[in-house]
């Protein structure tokens, strides 16, 4: 996912691509004095979702390596703006970090009770429906999962609001709403659908990726089915306020570089269907710039920004 709401005062120390990989840079030296007290890890999304779960595992492994508690705090609301702003405006002493949402691709998921149990029949129904007939959810208005829906609709030649978006504070409540019949479609990562799919209550009918996910080889992509010519990838990264001390950045970066290959982390991610791909800060900055450019047209179509004429 791209970082859609970029605070003006921020500094990404590192990143992870692949919808949940970790990474601040792999720095050569560990800080001797950092951390000397507990660190706060802000998650801008609700408890129970993929970002929350990943943030808690990363925090636990950082705590093991750096010897101080890394306390997760969920700061939700405003399509991520509240949490993102809290990270960006925190004291830049290294003791407040954050998990920014957003490289996994989103799935298109329906209830197991849905009349449409494959992407072909669902697509046909959506295309032939009156605007507003179908409802979808996955995150807040303007979040990456919303933009995934908008991109899919655009690829079908439909207006961005042809399917009504029902905002939620993360994937977990969206999936609950799907099972309860409040919405017809959820667009979140495969890992975030796993519990409901494994319980037989939801079905992943397609993946908005350029290729099938190794964790879910049975889920076809939109492109291969011919249902749409559209693909999207999201990411999560670990960040901190701009100009935080270099020794703190180096310490966290070095620890994250290790965590990316830690068997405990790898098993955790694989078990939830999340891919792992580590990027150092420079590579992550380039990826962010490319992702922001890619999503510009989609955000404009959703009425979230005005592109210069």
mmCIF file with all atom_site columns, C-alpha atoms in Angstrom, residues 127-232:
data_model
loop_
_atom_site.group_PDB
_atom_site.id
_atom_site.type_symbol
_atom_site.label_atom_id
_atom_site.label_alt_id
_atom_site.label_comp_id
_atom_site.label_asym_id
_atom_site.label_entity_id
_atom_site.label_seq_id
_atom_site.pdbx_PDB_ins_code
_atom_site.Cartn_x
_atom_site.Cartn_y
_atom_site.Cartn_z
_atom_site.occupancy
_atom_site.B_iso_or_equiv
_atom_site.pdbx_formal_charge
_atom_site.auth_seq_id
_atom_site.auth_comp_id
_atom_site.auth_asym_id
_atom_site.auth_atom_id
_atom_site.pdbx_PDB_model_num
ATOM 1   C CA . UNK A 1 127 ? -20.853 -4.525  -14.325 1.00 0.00 ? 127 UNK A CA 1
ATOM 2   C CA . UNK A 1 128 ? -24.538 -5.130  -14.991 1.00 0.00 ? 128 UNK A CA 1
ATOM 3   C CA . UNK A 1 129 ? -25.761 -3.714  -11.681 1.00 0.00 ? 129 UNK A CA 1
ATOM 4   C CA . UNK A 1 130 ? -27.184 -0.295  -10.970 1.00 0.00 ? 130 UNK A CA 1
ATOM 5   C CA . UNK A 1 131 ? -24.765 2.049   -9.140  1.00 0.00 ? 131 UNK A CA 1
ATOM 6   C CA . UNK A 1 132 ? -24.915 1.455   -5.413  1.00 0.00 ? 132 UNK A CA 1
ATOM 7   C CA . UNK A 1 133 ? -26.292 -2.080  -5.669  1.00 0.00 ? 133 UNK A CA 1
ATOM 8   C CA . UNK A 1 134 ? -23.110 -3.588  -4.282  1.00 0.00 ? 134 UNK A CA 1
ATOM 9   C CA . UNK A 1 135 ? -21.310 -2.468  -1.133  1.00 0.00 ? 135 UNK A CA 1
ATOM 10  C CA . UNK A 1 136 ? -17.679 -3.006  -0.276  1.00 0.00 ? 136 UNK A CA 1
ATOM 11  C CA . UNK A 1 137 ? -15.357 -2.354  2.665   1.00 0.00 ? 137 UNK A CA 1
ATOM 12  C CA . UNK A 1 138 ? -11.846 -2.947  3.936   1.00 0.00 ? 138 UNK A CA 1
ATOM 13  C CA . UNK A 1 139 ? -10.539 0.270   5.433   1.00 0.00 ? 139 UNK A CA 1
ATOM 14  C CA . UNK A 1 140 ? -11.419 3.945   5.828   1.00 0.00 ? 140 UNK A CA 1
ATOM 15  C CA . UNK A 1 141 ? -12.485 6.228   2.988   1.00 0.00 ? 141 UNK A CA 1
ATOM 16  C CA . UNK A 1 142 ? -9.477  6.887   0.789   1.00 0.00 ? 142 UNK A CA 1
ATOM 17  C CA . UNK A 1 143 ? -7.368  4.107   2.299   1.00 0.00 ? 143 UNK A CA 1
ATOM 18  C CA . UNK A 1 144 ? -5.396  1.790   0.066   1.00 0.00 ? 144 UNK A CA 1
ATOM 19  C CA . UNK A 1 145 ? -8.006  -0.961  0.113   1.00 0.00 ? 145 UNK A CA 1
ATOM 20  C CA . UNK A 1 146 ? -10.596 1.598   -1.002  1.00 0.00 ? 146 UNK A CA 1
ATOM 21  C CA . UNK A 1 147 ? -8.300  2.687   -3.811  1.00 0.00 ? 147 UNK A CA 1
ATOM 22  C CA . UNK A 1 148 ? -7.886  -0.958  -4.791  1.00 0.00 ? 148 UNK A CA 1
ATOM 23  C CA . UNK A 1 149 ? -11.639 -1.144  -5.343  1.00 0.00 ? 149 UNK A CA 1
ATOM 24  C CA . UNK A 1 150 ? -11.611 2.132   -7.283  1.00 0.00 ? 150 UNK A CA 1
ATOM 25  C CA . UNK A 1 151 ? -8.795  0.876   -9.513  1.00 0.00 ? 151 UNK A CA 1
ATOM 26  C CA . UNK A 1 152 ? -10.669 -2.346  -10.216 1.00 0.00 ? 152 UNK A CA 1
ATOM 27  C CA . UNK A 1 153 ? -13.864 -0.461  -11.075 1.00 0.00 ? 153 UNK A CA 1
ATOM 28  C CA . UNK A 1 154 ? -11.944 1.888   -13.362 1.00 0.00 ? 154 UNK A CA 1
ATOM 29  C CA . UNK A 1 155 ? -10.448 -1.075  -15.198 1.00 0.00 ? 155 UNK A CA 1
ATOM 30  C CA . UNK A 1 156 ? -14.005 -2.282  -15.833 1.00 0.00 ? 156 UNK A CA 1
ATOM 31  C CA . UNK A 1 157 ? -15.007 1.080   -17.282 1.00 0.00 ? 157 UNK A CA 1
ATOM 32  C CA . UNK A 1 158 ? -17.160 1.940   -14.271 1.00 0.00 ? 158 UNK A CA 1
ATOM 33  C CA . UNK A 1 159 ? -17.346 5.061   -12.139 1.00 0.00 ? 159 UNK A CA 1
ATOM 34  C CA . UNK A 1 160 ? -15.323 5.042   -8.919  1.00 0.00 ? 160 UNK A CA 1
ATOM 35  C CA . UNK A 1 161 ? -18.496 5.023   -6.819  1.00 0.00 ? 161 UNK A CA 1
ATOM 36  C CA . UNK A 1 162 ? -20.372 2.351   -8.785  1.00 0.00 ? 162 UNK A CA 1
ATOM 37  C CA . UNK A 1 163 ? -19.843 0.096   -5.767  1.00 0.00 ? 163 UNK A CA 1
ATOM 38  C CA . UNK A 1 164 ? -20.598 1.932   -2.539  1.00 0.00 ? 164 UNK A CA 1
ATOM 39  C CA . UNK A 1 165 ? -17.658 2.069   -0.149  1.00 0.00 ? 165 UNK A CA 1
ATOM 40  C CA . UNK A 1 166 ? -18.495 1.478   3.507   1.00 0.00 ? 166 UNK A CA 1
ATOM 41  C CA . UNK A 1 167 ? -15.616 2.861   5.622   1.00 0.00 ? 167 UNK A CA 1
ATOM 42  C CA . UNK A 1 168 ? -14.217 0.757   8.458   1.00 0.00 ? 168 UNK A CA 1
ATOM 43  C CA . UNK A 1 169 ? -11.355 1.106   10.911  1.00 0.00 ? 169 UNK A CA 1
ATOM 44  C CA . UNK A 1 170 ? -9.437  -1.798  9.422   1.00 0.00 ? 170 UNK A CA 1
ATOM 45  C CA . UNK A 1 171 ? -9.744  -5.221  7.865   1.00 0.00 ? 171 UNK A CA 1
ATOM 46  C CA . UNK A 1 172 ? -11.044 -7.066  10.928  1.00 0.00 ? 172 UNK A CA 1
ATOM 47  C CA . UNK A 1 173 ? -14.311 -5.073  11.268  1.00 0.00 ? 173 UNK A CA 1
ATOM 48  C CA . UNK A 1 174 ? -14.711 -5.135  7.477   1.00 0.00 ? 174 UNK A CA 1
ATOM 49  C CA . UNK A 1 175 ? -14.547 -8.926  7.447   1.00 0.00 ? 175 UNK A CA 1
ATOM 50  C CA . UNK A 1 176 ? -17.041 -9.083  10.286  1.00 0.00 ? 176 UNK A CA 1
ATOM 51  C CA . UNK A 1 177 ? -19.362 -6.834  8.287   1.00 0.00 ? 177 UNK A CA 1
ATOM 52  C CA . UNK A 1 178 ? -18.974 -9.114  5.264   1.00 0.00 ? 178 UNK A CA 1
ATOM 53  C CA . UNK A 1 179 ? -19.973 -12.195 7.251   1.00 0.00 ? 179 UNK A CA 1
ATOM 54  C CA . UNK A 1 180 ? -22.884 -10.339 8.810   1.00 0.00 ? 180 UNK A CA 1
ATOM 55  C CA . UNK A 1 181 ? -24.186 -9.344  5.380   1.00 0.00 ? 181 UNK A CA 1
ATOM 56  C CA . UNK A 1 182 ? -23.573 -5.624  5.760   1.00 0.00 ? 182 UNK A CA 1
ATOM 57  C CA . UNK A 1 183 ? -21.348 -5.517  2.680   1.00 0.00 ? 183 UNK A CA 1
ATOM 58  C CA . UNK A 1 184 ? -20.965 -7.736  -0.382  1.00 0.00 ? 184 UNK A CA 1
ATOM 59  C CA . UNK A 1 185 ? -17.241 -7.439  -1.071  1.00 0.00 ? 185 UNK A CA 1
ATOM 60  C CA . UNK A 1 186 ? -14.092 -6.877  0.950   1.00 0.00 ? 186 UNK A CA 1
ATOM 61  C CA . UNK A 1 187 ? -10.775 -5.822  -0.606  1.00 0.00 ? 187 UNK A CA 1
ATOM 62  C CA . UNK A 1 188 ? -7.947  -6.483  1.870   1.00 0.00 ? 188 UNK A CA 1
ATOM 63  C CA . UNK A 1 189 ? -4.814  -8.628  1.874   1.00 0.00 ? 189 UNK A CA 1
ATOM 64  C CA . UNK A 1 190 ? -5.034  -12.411 1.742   1.00 0.00 ? 190 UNK A CA 1
ATOM 65  C CA . UNK A 1 191 ? -3.574  -12.648 5.220   1.00 0.00 ? 191 UNK A CA 1
ATOM 66  C CA . UNK A 1 192 ? -6.313  -10.460 6.619   1.00 0.00 ? 192 UNK A CA 1
ATOM 67  C CA . UNK A 1 193 ? -8.994  -12.755 5.193   1.00 0.00 ? 193 UNK A CA 1
ATOM 68  C CA . UNK A 1 194 ? -7.354  -15.964 6.419   1.00 0.00 ? 194 UNK A CA 1
ATOM 69  C CA . UNK A 1 195 ? -9.318  -16.541 9.618   1.00 0.00 ? 195 UNK A CA 1
ATOM 70  C CA . UNK A 1 196 ? -12.716 -16.218 7.940   1.00 0.00 ? 196 UNK A CA 1
ATOM 71  C CA . UNK A 1 197 ? -11.651 -18.161 4.847   1.00 0.00 ? 197 UNK A CA 1
ATOM 72  C CA . UNK A 1 198 ? -10.189 -20.988 6.938   1.00 0.00 ? 198 UNK A CA 1
ATOM 73  C CA . UNK A 1 199 ? -13.429 -21.090 8.932   1.00 0.00 ? 199 UNK A CA 1
ATOM 74  C CA . UNK A 1 200 ? -15.384 -21.518 5.702   1.00 0.00 ? 200 UNK A CA 1
ATOM 75  C CA . UNK A 1 201 ? -17.218 -18.234 6.102   1.00 0.00 ? 201 UNK A CA 1
ATOM 76  C CA . UNK A 1 202 ? -15.549 -16.282 3.291   1.00 0.00 ? 202 UNK A CA 1
ATOM 77  C CA . UNK A 1 203 ? -14.075 -16.996 -0.151  1.00 0.00 ? 203 UNK A CA 1
ATOM 78  C CA . UNK A 1 204 ? -11.197 -15.267 -1.931  1.00 0.00 ? 204 UNK A CA 1
ATOM 79  C CA . UNK A 1 205 ? -12.335 -15.118 -5.558  1.00 0.00 ? 205 UNK A CA 1
ATOM 80  C CA . UNK A 1 206 ? -9.364  -13.221 -7.020  1.00 0.00 ? 206 UNK A CA 1
ATOM 81  C CA . UNK A 1 207 ? -6.120  -11.439 -6.253  1.00 0.00 ? 207 UNK A CA 1
ATOM 82  C CA . UNK A 1 208 ? -5.265  -7.975  -7.549  1.00 0.00 ? 208 UNK A CA 1
ATOM 83  C CA . UNK A 1 209 ? -1.665  -9.000  -8.169  1.00 0.00 ? 209 UNK A CA 1
ATOM 84  C CA . UNK A 1 210 ? 0.601   -9.447  -11.156 1.00 0.00 ? 210 UNK A CA 1
ATOM 85  C CA . UNK A 1 211 ? 0.999   -13.118 -10.182 1.00 0.00 ? 211 UNK A CA 1
ATOM 86  C CA . UNK A 1 212 ? -0.512  -15.607 -7.756  1.00 0.00 ? 212 UNK A CA 1
ATOM 87  C CA . UNK A 1 213 ? 0.633   -15.475 -4.150  1.00 0.00 ? 213 UNK A CA 1
ATOM 88  C CA . UNK A 1 214 ? 2.817   -18.379 -3.081  1.00 0.00 ? 214 UNK A CA 1
ATOM 89  C CA . UNK A 1 215 ? 0.826   -18.587 0.145   1.00 0.00 ? 215 UNK A CA 1
ATOM 90  C CA . UNK A 1 216 ? -2.466  -18.941 -1.779  1.00 0.00 ? 216 UNK A CA 1
ATOM 91  C CA . UNK A 1 217 ? -1.674  -20.663 -5.094  1.00 0.00 ? 217 UNK A CA 1
ATOM 92  C CA . UNK A 1 218 ? -5.345  -21.510 -5.608  1.00 0.00 ? 218 UNK A CA 1
ATOM 93  C CA . UNK A 1 219 ? -6.450  -17.858 -5.807  1.00 0.00 ? 219 UNK A CA 1
ATOM 94  C CA . UNK A 1 220 ? -6.289  -16.590 -9.417  1.00 0.00 ? 220 UNK A CA 1
ATOM 95  C CA . UNK A 1 221 ? -5.335  -13.061 -10.372 1.00 0.00 ? 221 UNK A CA 1
ATOM 96  C CA . UNK A 1 222 ? -7.742  -10.677 -12.065 1.00 0.00 ? 222 UNK A CA 1
ATOM 97  C CA . UNK A 1 223 ? -5.451  -10.503 -15.079 1.00 0.00 ? 223 UNK A CA 1
ATOM 98  C CA . UNK A 1 224 ? -5.164  -14.242 -15.680 1.00 0.00 ? 224 UNK A CA 1
ATOM 99  C CA . UNK A 1 225 ? -8.924  -14.746 -15.466 1.00 0.00 ? 225 UNK A CA 1
ATOM 100 C CA . UNK A 1 226 ? -9.550  -11.939 -17.908 1.00 0.00 ? 226 UNK A CA 1
ATOM 101 C CA . UNK A 1 227 ? -11.879 -10.335 -15.381 1.00 0.00 ? 227 UNK A CA 1
ATOM 102 C CA . UNK A 1 228 ? -9.870  -7.103  -15.429 1.00 0.00 ? 228 UNK A CA 1
ATOM 103 C CA . UNK A 1 229 ? -6.490  -5.738  -16.457 1.00 0.00 ? 229 UNK A CA 1
ATOM 104 C CA . UNK A 1 230 ? -5.539  -4.384  -13.054 1.00 0.00 ? 230 UNK A CA 1
ATOM 105 C CA . UNK A 1 231 ? -2.892  -5.116  -10.417 1.00 0.00 ? 231 UNK A CA 1
ATOM 106 C CA . UNK A 1 232 ? -1.877  -3.380  -7.207  1.00 0.00 ? 232 UNK A CA 1
#
